[in-house]
């Protein structure tokens, strides 16, 4: 479902870009300004600050089966439908004209997202007949990354761009709660909170428009891999770890506001 959402967002950006030819006549003066600015500053750099934010869609967890103790086996199913999250980022970097048509940005990005709320059912003895509990927990993501961006002057009123980043992400899995479905069921101890750090990356594309000499607004799509996360073992657990996800893939509709000086 969320992969389809990512494809739809990508298609939206492509449609926006393909419609730029309609605006070519209106963009004549702005094209000349862009061209002159790039030409005059081909060997100069500027500082850029960008604030970005937007809704994020991600997939649910994965069904996992493992032993907590030699004689205690559980299956944890996963709900695939998650509500949209919110994510914001701050980028600080340098912008430079690479030639008369392309500008490049390179800098550091700090980003954080709202809680992803994962949930599902627990089967005792890994048997769906004993579907006795539900569970839920939160994942809080943040990262710091080296980010680059390329903007191209195509002669239209807006500049298309592509972007990418690599960095270190922090995923805090916490607040694991087990709820019995009937009064006779006695839940096992809950998994403990754990923070996992690791590799994260993003890739994006979109369009950007100059509002004035210094201010720019943009809209785009960004794909991200938040990396690995896991819960710590529960008290008394002698085998394995808590619930673990090797990757969390996200799709964001991103709105941005930049200031260059």
CSV table of N, CA and C in Angstrom, one decimal, residues 10 14 21 26 33 45 55 90-91 99 105 122 128 185 189 214 250:
chain,number,residue,atom,x,y,z
A,10,UNK,N,5.7,10.1,-6.5
A,10,UNK,CA,6.7,10.3,-7.6
A,10,UNK,C,6.0,10.8,-8.9
A,14,UNK,N,6.5,14.2,-11.3
A,14,UNK,CA,6.8,14.1,-12.7
A,14,UNK,C,5.8,14.9,-13.5
A,21,UNK,N,6.3,23.4,-19.5
A,21,UNK,CA,6.4,24.0,-20.8
A,21,UNK,C,5.3,25.1,-21.0
A,26,UNK,N,5.8,32.9,-19.7
A,26,UNK,CA,5.8,33.7,-18.5
A,26,UNK,C,7.1,33.8,-17.8
A,33,UNK,N,17.2,36.1,-15.5
A,33,UNK,CA,17.8,36.4,-14.2
A,33,UNK,C,18.6,35.2,-13.6
A,45,UNK,N,30.5,31.0,-3.9
A,45,UNK,CA,29.7,30.2,-3.1
A,45,UNK,C,28.8,31.0,-2.2
A,55,UNK,N,4.2,15.2,5.3
A,55,UNK,CA,3.7,13.9,5.8
A,55,UNK,C,4.6,12.8,5.3
A,90,UNK,N,16.3,20.3,9.1
A,90,UNK,CA,17.0,21.6,9.0
A,90,UNK,C,18.3,21.3,8.2
A,91,UNK,N,18.5,22.0,7.1
A,91,UNK,CA,19.7,21.8,6.3
A,91,UNK,C,20.6,23.1,6.4
A,99,UNK,N,28.0,25.3,-13.2
A,99,UNK,CA,28.2,25.9,-14.5
A,99,UNK,C,27.0,26.8,-14.7
A,105,UNK,N,24.4,22.0,-4.1
A,105,UNK,CA,24.4,22.3,-2.6
A,105,UNK,C,25.0,21.1,-1.9
A,122,UNK,N,-0.5,-11.4,19.2
A,122,UNK,CA,0.5,-12.3,19.7
A,122,UNK,C,-0.2,-13.7,19.8
A,128,UNK,N,-2.2,-19.8,15.6
A,128,UNK,CA,-3.3,-18.8,15.5
A,128,UNK,C,-4.5,-19.1,16.3
A,185,UNK,N,-6.3,-14.8,30.0
A,185,UNK,CA,-5.0,-14.8,29.4
A,185,UNK,C,-4.0,-14.0,30.3
A,189,UNK,N,6.1,-11.0,30.3
A,189,UNK,CA,6.7,-9.6,30.5
A,189,UNK,C,6.9,-9.0,29.2
A,214,UNK,N,16.7,36.1,-2.3
A,214,UNK,CA,17.2,35.2,-1.3
A,214,UNK,C,16.3,34.0,-0.9
A,250,UNK,N,10.5,4.7,4.1
A,250,UNK,CA,9.5,5.7,4.2
A,250,UNK,C,9.4,6.5,2.9
